[in-house]
Amino acid sequence: MTNQLKSLKKMTTVVADTGDFEAIKVFNPQDATTNPSLILKAIQIEKYQPLLKQATAWAKDVHPDNVVEAAADKLAVLIGGKLLEQVPGLVSTEVDAHLSFDTTKTVAKARQLLALYKEQGVDPNRILIKIAATWEGIQAARILQQEGVNCNVTLLFSFAQAKACAEADVFLISPFVGRILDWYKKNQPDNDFQGANDPGVKSVTQIYNYFKQHDYKTIVMGASFRSSEEIRQLAGCDRLTISPALLEELANTQGELQQVLQPEQAAAEADVAIDEQQFRWLMNQDAMASEKLAEGIRQFAVDQKTLEATIKANL
């Protein structure tokens, strides 16, 4: 009998949500994704300290007037390069959350990160630039996609964000299943959110079905899971990015998974374009999406600052 991780891989591309190379080796995912929080966790581990030292030494030599920021970028690229040695597919590297409301600077930072990867001998086609799903971030992704740079738009909590990404021809979106559930559990504690009633599962299901119905090419990658049950409810989604703990749980659970999401079962729904005014209004009307997007950007910004402080302490 097969285990649930192997079963899932038959219908969904599995992505490791970690900066830990050892975890990648164990579970053999197709792709890997990181963020400032995961990179910060990685460099707390002694075996990854050489990468931090390498990044700071490089920054002092090449960018003596801007050592900390340059070292942070270099560290993200070094970790990304190591992850690429472990996976056959793609690795996502995130733009500094402080740039989430600046299209021009987000594009510039993305180009800098890709230049660092090229210097490292990495094929840029194996990199996804990860950008927060603000209006400004989505427009940055639109520009980058037009330049042939594939993007992973993250911190996505609403259909409005997803639709704007699809219209921008974004390569991939990461709707945050567990964080949506967190909000509803806090604000509607008496409701039943088990199984298919999970609001994060419902959100990803709606987005997936809509994209398939209207032949949008944007890949839907569910993220931020709180339980293996959420993963099982989204079996068949294009991709799912999963933490090592949940990958292990699935690997240790015997049985076949049912394919829940299937393109041919997507229900018909009218396709309506979304402009900036409508995007901002819909986000304003969605307390969950607005609050979780703001919270996510704040947390990634805090972790970026902590990462930079750690780099500064190692100079």
mmCIF file with all atom_site columns, C-alpha atoms in Angstrom, residues 5-139:
data_model
loop_
_atom_site.group_PDB
_atom_site.id
_atom_site.type_symbol
_atom_site.label_atom_id
_atom_site.label_alt_id
_atom_site.label_comp_id
_atom_site.label_asym_id
_atom_site.label_entity_id
_atom_site.label_seq_id
_atom_site.pdbx_PDB_ins_code
_atom_site.Cartn_x
_atom_site.Cartn_y
_atom_site.Cartn_z
_atom_site.occupancy
_atom_site.B_iso_or_equiv
_atom_site.pdbx_formal_charge
_atom_site.auth_seq_id
_atom_site.auth_comp_id
_atom_site.auth_asym_id
_atom_site.auth_atom_id
_atom_site.pdbx_PDB_model_num
ATOM 1   C CA . LEU A 1 5   ? 2.456  11.717 0.151   1.00 0.00 ? 5   LEU A CA 1
ATOM 2   C CA . LYS A 1 6   ? 3.167  9.394  -2.776  1.00 0.00 ? 6   LYS A CA 1
ATOM 3   C CA . SER A 1 7   ? -0.527 9.372  -3.611  1.00 0.00 ? 7   SER A CA 1
ATOM 4   C CA . LEU A 1 8   ? -0.663 13.176 -3.551  1.00 0.00 ? 8   LEU A CA 1
ATOM 5   C CA . LYS A 1 9   ? 2.315  13.433 -5.895  1.00 0.00 ? 9   LYS A CA 1
ATOM 6   C CA . LYS A 1 10  ? 0.356  11.492 -8.537  1.00 0.00 ? 10  LYS A CA 1
ATOM 7   C CA . MET A 1 11  ? -2.122 14.374 -8.906  1.00 0.00 ? 11  MET A CA 1
ATOM 8   C CA . THR A 1 12  ? -0.418 17.486 -7.487  1.00 0.00 ? 12  THR A CA 1
ATOM 9   C CA . THR A 1 13  ? 3.078  18.945 -7.732  1.00 0.00 ? 13  THR A CA 1
ATOM 10  C CA . VAL A 1 14  ? 4.463  18.920 -4.182  1.00 0.00 ? 14  VAL A CA 1
ATOM 11  C CA . VAL A 1 15  ? 6.644  21.849 -3.096  1.00 0.00 ? 15  VAL A CA 1
ATOM 12  C CA . ALA A 1 16  ? 8.684  21.988 0.118   1.00 0.00 ? 16  ALA A CA 1
ATOM 13  C CA . ASP A 1 17  ? 7.974  25.063 2.231   1.00 0.00 ? 17  ASP A CA 1
ATOM 14  C CA . THR A 1 18  ? 11.367 25.284 3.933   1.00 0.00 ? 18  THR A CA 1
ATOM 15  C CA . GLY A 1 19  ? 14.924 26.557 3.777   1.00 0.00 ? 19  GLY A CA 1
ATOM 16  C CA . ASP A 1 20  ? 16.245 23.337 5.343   1.00 0.00 ? 20  ASP A CA 1
ATOM 17  C CA . PHE A 1 21  ? 18.216 21.349 2.769   1.00 0.00 ? 21  PHE A CA 1
ATOM 18  C CA . GLU A 1 22  ? 18.067 18.167 4.851   1.00 0.00 ? 22  GLU A CA 1
ATOM 19  C CA . ALA A 1 23  ? 14.252 18.198 4.780   1.00 0.00 ? 23  ALA A CA 1
ATOM 20  C CA . ILE A 1 24  ? 14.369 18.540 1.002   1.00 0.00 ? 24  ILE A CA 1
ATOM 21  C CA . LYS A 1 25  ? 16.518 15.401 0.745   1.00 0.00 ? 25  LYS A CA 1
ATOM 22  C CA . VAL A 1 26  ? 14.072 13.358 2.814   1.00 0.00 ? 26  VAL A CA 1
ATOM 23  C CA . PHE A 1 27  ? 10.846 14.156 0.950   1.00 0.00 ? 27  PHE A CA 1
ATOM 24  C CA . ASN A 1 28  ? 12.032 14.711 -2.656  1.00 0.00 ? 28  ASN A CA 1
ATOM 25  C CA . PRO A 1 29  ? 9.644  17.528 -3.621  1.00 0.00 ? 29  PRO A CA 1
ATOM 26  C CA . GLN A 1 30  ? 9.563  18.961 -7.140  1.00 0.00 ? 30  GLN A CA 1
ATOM 27  C CA . ASP A 1 31  ? 10.118 22.586 -6.072  1.00 0.00 ? 31  ASP A CA 1
ATOM 28  C CA . ALA A 1 32  ? 11.029 24.610 -2.980  1.00 0.00 ? 32  ALA A CA 1
ATOM 29  C CA . THR A 1 33  ? 9.944  27.978 -1.675  1.00 0.00 ? 33  THR A CA 1
ATOM 30  C CA . THR A 1 34  ? 11.371 30.289 0.967   1.00 0.00 ? 34  THR A CA 1
ATOM 31  C CA . ASN A 1 35  ? 10.544 33.592 2.650   1.00 0.00 ? 35  ASN A CA 1
ATOM 32  C CA . PRO A 1 36  ? 12.371 35.850 5.142   1.00 0.00 ? 36  PRO A CA 1
ATOM 33  C CA . SER A 1 37  ? 10.948 33.879 8.078   1.00 0.00 ? 37  SER A CA 1
ATOM 34  C CA . LEU A 1 38  ? 12.248 30.568 6.721   1.00 0.00 ? 38  LEU A CA 1
ATOM 35  C CA . ILE A 1 39  ? 15.657 32.014 5.871   1.00 0.00 ? 39  ILE A CA 1
ATOM 36  C CA . LEU A 1 40  ? 15.902 33.466 9.362   1.00 0.00 ? 40  LEU A CA 1
ATOM 37  C CA . LYS A 1 41  ? 15.127 30.024 10.835  1.00 0.00 ? 41  LYS A CA 1
ATOM 38  C CA . ALA A 1 42  ? 17.673 28.369 8.556   1.00 0.00 ? 42  ALA A CA 1
ATOM 39  C CA . ILE A 1 43  ? 20.599 30.532 9.641   1.00 0.00 ? 43  ILE A CA 1
ATOM 40  C CA . GLN A 1 44  ? 19.898 29.788 13.290  1.00 0.00 ? 44  GLN A CA 1
ATOM 41  C CA . ILE A 1 45  ? 21.046 26.232 12.486  1.00 0.00 ? 45  ILE A CA 1
ATOM 42  C CA . GLU A 1 46  ? 24.792 25.795 12.891  1.00 0.00 ? 46  GLU A CA 1
ATOM 43  C CA . LYS A 1 47  ? 25.340 23.874 9.675   1.00 0.00 ? 47  LYS A CA 1
ATOM 44  C CA . TYR A 1 48  ? 24.048 26.835 7.651   1.00 0.00 ? 48  TYR A CA 1
ATOM 45  C CA . GLN A 1 49  ? 26.282 29.423 9.342   1.00 0.00 ? 49  GLN A CA 1
ATOM 46  C CA . PRO A 1 50  ? 28.925 29.182 6.535   1.00 0.00 ? 50  PRO A CA 1
ATOM 47  C CA . LEU A 1 51  ? 26.379 30.623 4.100   1.00 0.00 ? 51  LEU A CA 1
ATOM 48  C CA . LEU A 1 52  ? 25.875 33.639 6.360   1.00 0.00 ? 52  LEU A CA 1
ATOM 49  C CA . LYS A 1 53  ? 29.643 34.154 6.580   1.00 0.00 ? 53  LYS A CA 1
ATOM 50  C CA . GLN A 1 54  ? 30.003 33.789 2.821   1.00 0.00 ? 54  GLN A CA 1
ATOM 51  C CA . ALA A 1 55  ? 27.254 36.362 2.177   1.00 0.00 ? 55  ALA A CA 1
ATOM 52  C CA . THR A 1 56  ? 28.725 38.944 4.562   1.00 0.00 ? 56  THR A CA 1
ATOM 53  C CA . ALA A 1 57  ? 32.257 38.483 3.199   1.00 0.00 ? 57  ALA A CA 1
ATOM 54  C CA . TRP A 1 58  ? 30.981 38.948 -0.347  1.00 0.00 ? 58  TRP A CA 1
ATOM 55  C CA . ALA A 1 59  ? 28.959 42.052 0.580   1.00 0.00 ? 59  ALA A CA 1
ATOM 56  C CA . LYS A 1 60  ? 31.903 43.702 2.362   1.00 0.00 ? 60  LYS A CA 1
ATOM 57  C CA . ASP A 1 61  ? 34.041 43.162 -0.711  1.00 0.00 ? 61  ASP A CA 1
ATOM 58  C CA . VAL A 1 62  ? 31.540 44.052 -3.452  1.00 0.00 ? 62  VAL A CA 1
ATOM 59  C CA . HIS A 1 63  ? 29.149 46.503 -1.732  1.00 0.00 ? 63  HIS A CA 1
ATOM 60  C CA . PRO A 1 64  ? 31.096 48.155 1.116   1.00 0.00 ? 64  PRO A CA 1
ATOM 61  C CA . ASP A 1 65  ? 28.661 51.098 1.250   1.00 0.00 ? 65  ASP A CA 1
ATOM 62  C CA . ASN A 1 66  ? 25.569 48.892 1.594   1.00 0.00 ? 66  ASN A CA 1
ATOM 63  C CA . VAL A 1 67  ? 26.825 45.742 3.272   1.00 0.00 ? 67  VAL A CA 1
ATOM 64  C CA . VAL A 1 68  ? 23.765 44.613 5.252   1.00 0.00 ? 68  VAL A CA 1
ATOM 65  C CA . GLU A 1 69  ? 21.165 44.838 2.460   1.00 0.00 ? 69  GLU A CA 1
ATOM 66  C CA . ALA A 1 70  ? 23.574 43.343 -0.068  1.00 0.00 ? 70  ALA A CA 1
ATOM 67  C CA . ALA A 1 71  ? 24.441 40.484 2.289   1.00 0.00 ? 71  ALA A CA 1
ATOM 68  C CA . ALA A 1 72  ? 20.738 39.752 2.883   1.00 0.00 ? 72  ALA A CA 1
ATOM 69  C CA . ASP A 1 73  ? 20.143 39.497 -0.862  1.00 0.00 ? 73  ASP A CA 1
ATOM 70  C CA . LYS A 1 74  ? 23.238 37.347 -1.328  1.00 0.00 ? 74  LYS A CA 1
ATOM 71  C CA . LEU A 1 75  ? 22.205 35.049 1.528   1.00 0.00 ? 75  LEU A CA 1
ATOM 72  C CA . ALA A 1 76  ? 18.750 34.523 -0.015  1.00 0.00 ? 76  ALA A CA 1
ATOM 73  C CA . VAL A 1 77  ? 20.410 33.636 -3.323  1.00 0.00 ? 77  VAL A CA 1
ATOM 74  C CA . LEU A 1 78  ? 22.959 31.313 -1.714  1.00 0.00 ? 78  LEU A CA 1
ATOM 75  C CA . ILE A 1 79  ? 20.188 29.440 0.089   1.00 0.00 ? 79  ILE A CA 1
ATOM 76  C CA . GLY A 1 80  ? 18.149 29.385 -3.100  1.00 0.00 ? 80  GLY A CA 1
ATOM 77  C CA . GLY A 1 81  ? 21.132 27.962 -4.978  1.00 0.00 ? 81  GLY A CA 1
ATOM 78  C CA . LYS A 1 82  ? 21.559 25.210 -2.393  1.00 0.00 ? 82  LYS A CA 1
ATOM 79  C CA . LEU A 1 83  ? 17.868 24.354 -2.603  1.00 0.00 ? 83  LEU A CA 1
ATOM 80  C CA . LEU A 1 84  ? 18.161 24.112 -6.389  1.00 0.00 ? 84  LEU A CA 1
ATOM 81  C CA . GLU A 1 85  ? 20.754 21.392 -5.885  1.00 0.00 ? 85  GLU A CA 1
ATOM 82  C CA . GLN A 1 86  ? 18.114 19.390 -3.995  1.00 0.00 ? 86  GLN A CA 1
ATOM 83  C CA . VAL A 1 87  ? 15.045 19.831 -6.228  1.00 0.00 ? 87  VAL A CA 1
ATOM 84  C CA . PRO A 1 88  ? 14.641 19.203 -9.960  1.00 0.00 ? 88  PRO A CA 1
ATOM 85  C CA . GLY A 1 89  ? 12.287 22.134 -10.453 1.00 0.00 ? 89  GLY A CA 1
ATOM 86  C CA . LEU A 1 90  ? 11.935 25.712 -9.226  1.00 0.00 ? 90  LEU A CA 1
ATOM 87  C CA . VAL A 1 91  ? 12.855 27.755 -6.160  1.00 0.00 ? 91  VAL A CA 1
ATOM 88  C CA . SER A 1 92  ? 11.016 30.907 -5.053  1.00 0.00 ? 92  SER A CA 1
ATOM 89  C CA . THR A 1 93  ? 13.010 33.831 -3.634  1.00 0.00 ? 93  THR A CA 1
ATOM 90  C CA . GLU A 1 94  ? 11.128 36.683 -1.982  1.00 0.00 ? 94  GLU A CA 1
ATOM 91  C CA . VAL A 1 95  ? 11.474 40.420 -2.495  1.00 0.00 ? 95  VAL A CA 1
ATOM 92  C CA . ASP A 1 96  ? 11.869 42.465 0.719   1.00 0.00 ? 96  ASP A CA 1
ATOM 93  C CA . ALA A 1 97  ? 8.393  43.059 2.194   1.00 0.00 ? 97  ALA A CA 1
ATOM 94  C CA . HIS A 1 98  ? 9.290  46.717 2.791   1.00 0.00 ? 98  HIS A CA 1
ATOM 95  C CA . LEU A 1 99  ? 8.875  47.192 -0.974  1.00 0.00 ? 99  LEU A CA 1
ATOM 96  C CA . SER A 1 100 ? 5.343  45.774 -1.085  1.00 0.00 ? 100 SER A CA 1
ATOM 97  C CA . PHE A 1 101 ? 3.746  49.109 -2.024  1.00 0.00 ? 101 PHE A CA 1
ATOM 98  C CA . ASP A 1 102 ? 6.372  50.259 -4.539  1.00 0.00 ? 102 ASP A CA 1
ATOM 99  C CA . THR A 1 103 ? 6.115  48.784 -8.027  1.00 0.00 ? 103 THR A CA 1
ATOM 100 C CA . THR A 1 104 ? 9.313  50.347 -9.350  1.00 0.00 ? 104 THR A CA 1
ATOM 101 C CA . LYS A 1 105 ? 11.507 49.277 -6.441  1.00 0.00 ? 105 LYS A CA 1
ATOM 102 C CA . THR A 1 106 ? 10.024 45.766 -6.425  1.00 0.00 ? 106 THR A CA 1
ATOM 103 C CA . VAL A 1 107 ? 10.941 45.349 -10.099 1.00 0.00 ? 107 VAL A CA 1
ATOM 104 C CA . ALA A 1 108 ? 14.445 46.690 -9.426  1.00 0.00 ? 108 ALA A CA 1
ATOM 105 C CA . LYS A 1 109 ? 14.979 44.315 -6.491  1.00 0.00 ? 109 LYS A CA 1
ATOM 106 C CA . ALA A 1 110 ? 13.766 41.363 -8.559  1.00 0.00 ? 110 ALA A CA 1
ATOM 107 C CA . ARG A 1 111 ? 16.296 42.220 -11.263 1.00 0.00 ? 111 ARG A CA 1
ATOM 108 C CA . GLN A 1 112 ? 19.057 42.454 -8.633  1.00 0.00 ? 112 GLN A CA 1
ATOM 109 C CA . LEU A 1 113 ? 18.211 39.027 -7.234  1.00 0.00 ? 113 LEU A CA 1
ATOM 110 C CA . LEU A 1 114 ? 18.190 37.469 -10.698 1.00 0.00 ? 114 LEU A CA 1
ATOM 111 C CA . ALA A 1 115 ? 21.544 39.094 -11.477 1.00 0.00 ? 115 ALA A CA 1
ATOM 112 C CA . LEU A 1 116 ? 22.989 37.491 -8.334  1.00 0.00 ? 116 LEU A CA 1
ATOM 113 C CA . TYR A 1 117 ? 21.641 34.113 -9.401  1.00 0.00 ? 117 TYR A CA 1
ATOM 114 C CA . LYS A 1 118 ? 23.215 34.521 -12.836 1.00 0.00 ? 118 LYS A CA 1
ATOM 115 C CA . GLU A 1 119 ? 26.559 35.386 -11.211 1.00 0.00 ? 119 GLU A CA 1
ATOM 116 C CA . GLN A 1 120 ? 26.199 32.135 -9.290  1.00 0.00 ? 120 GLN A CA 1
ATOM 117 C CA . GLY A 1 121 ? 25.694 30.221 -12.545 1.00 0.00 ? 121 GLY A CA 1
ATOM 118 C CA . VAL A 1 122 ? 22.010 29.507 -11.904 1.00 0.00 ? 122 VAL A CA 1
ATOM 119 C CA . ASP A 1 123 ? 19.566 29.297 -14.788 1.00 0.00 ? 123 ASP A CA 1
ATOM 120 C CA . PRO A 1 124 ? 17.114 32.197 -14.150 1.00 0.00 ? 124 PRO A CA 1
ATOM 121 C CA . ASN A 1 125 ? 14.310 30.067 -15.588 1.00 0.00 ? 125 ASN A CA 1
ATOM 122 C CA . ARG A 1 126 ? 14.495 27.975 -12.400 1.00 0.00 ? 126 ARG A CA 1
ATOM 123 C CA . ILE A 1 127 ? 13.767 30.999 -10.166 1.00 0.00 ? 127 ILE A CA 1
ATOM 124 C CA . LEU A 1 128 ? 10.394 32.411 -9.192  1.00 0.00 ? 128 LEU A CA 1
ATOM 125 C CA . ILE A 1 129 ? 10.447 35.938 -7.813  1.00 0.00 ? 129 ILE A CA 1
ATOM 126 C CA . LYS A 1 130 ? 8.101  36.028 -4.831  1.00 0.00 ? 130 LYS A CA 1
ATOM 127 C CA . ILE A 1 131 ? 6.061  39.231 -4.381  1.00 0.00 ? 131 ILE A CA 1
ATOM 128 C CA . ALA A 1 132 ? 3.272  40.240 -1.986  1.00 0.00 ? 132 ALA A CA 1
ATOM 129 C CA . ALA A 1 133 ? -0.228 40.433 -3.521  1.00 0.00 ? 133 ALA A CA 1
ATOM 130 C CA . THR A 1 134 ? -0.751 44.177 -3.121  1.00 0.00 ? 134 THR A CA 1
ATOM 131 C CA . TRP A 1 135 ? -1.963 46.073 -6.190  1.00 0.00 ? 135 TRP A CA 1
ATOM 132 C CA . GLU A 1 136 ? 1.551  47.494 -6.548  1.00 0.00 ? 136 GLU A CA 1
ATOM 133 C CA . GLY A 1 137 ? 3.103  44.065 -6.185  1.00 0.00 ? 137 GLY A CA 1
ATOM 134 C CA . ILE A 1 138 ? 0.809  42.550 -8.802  1.00 0.00 ? 138 ILE A CA 1
ATOM 135 C CA . GLN A 1 139 ? 1.703  45.335 -11.246 1.00 0.00 ? 139 GLN A CA 1
#
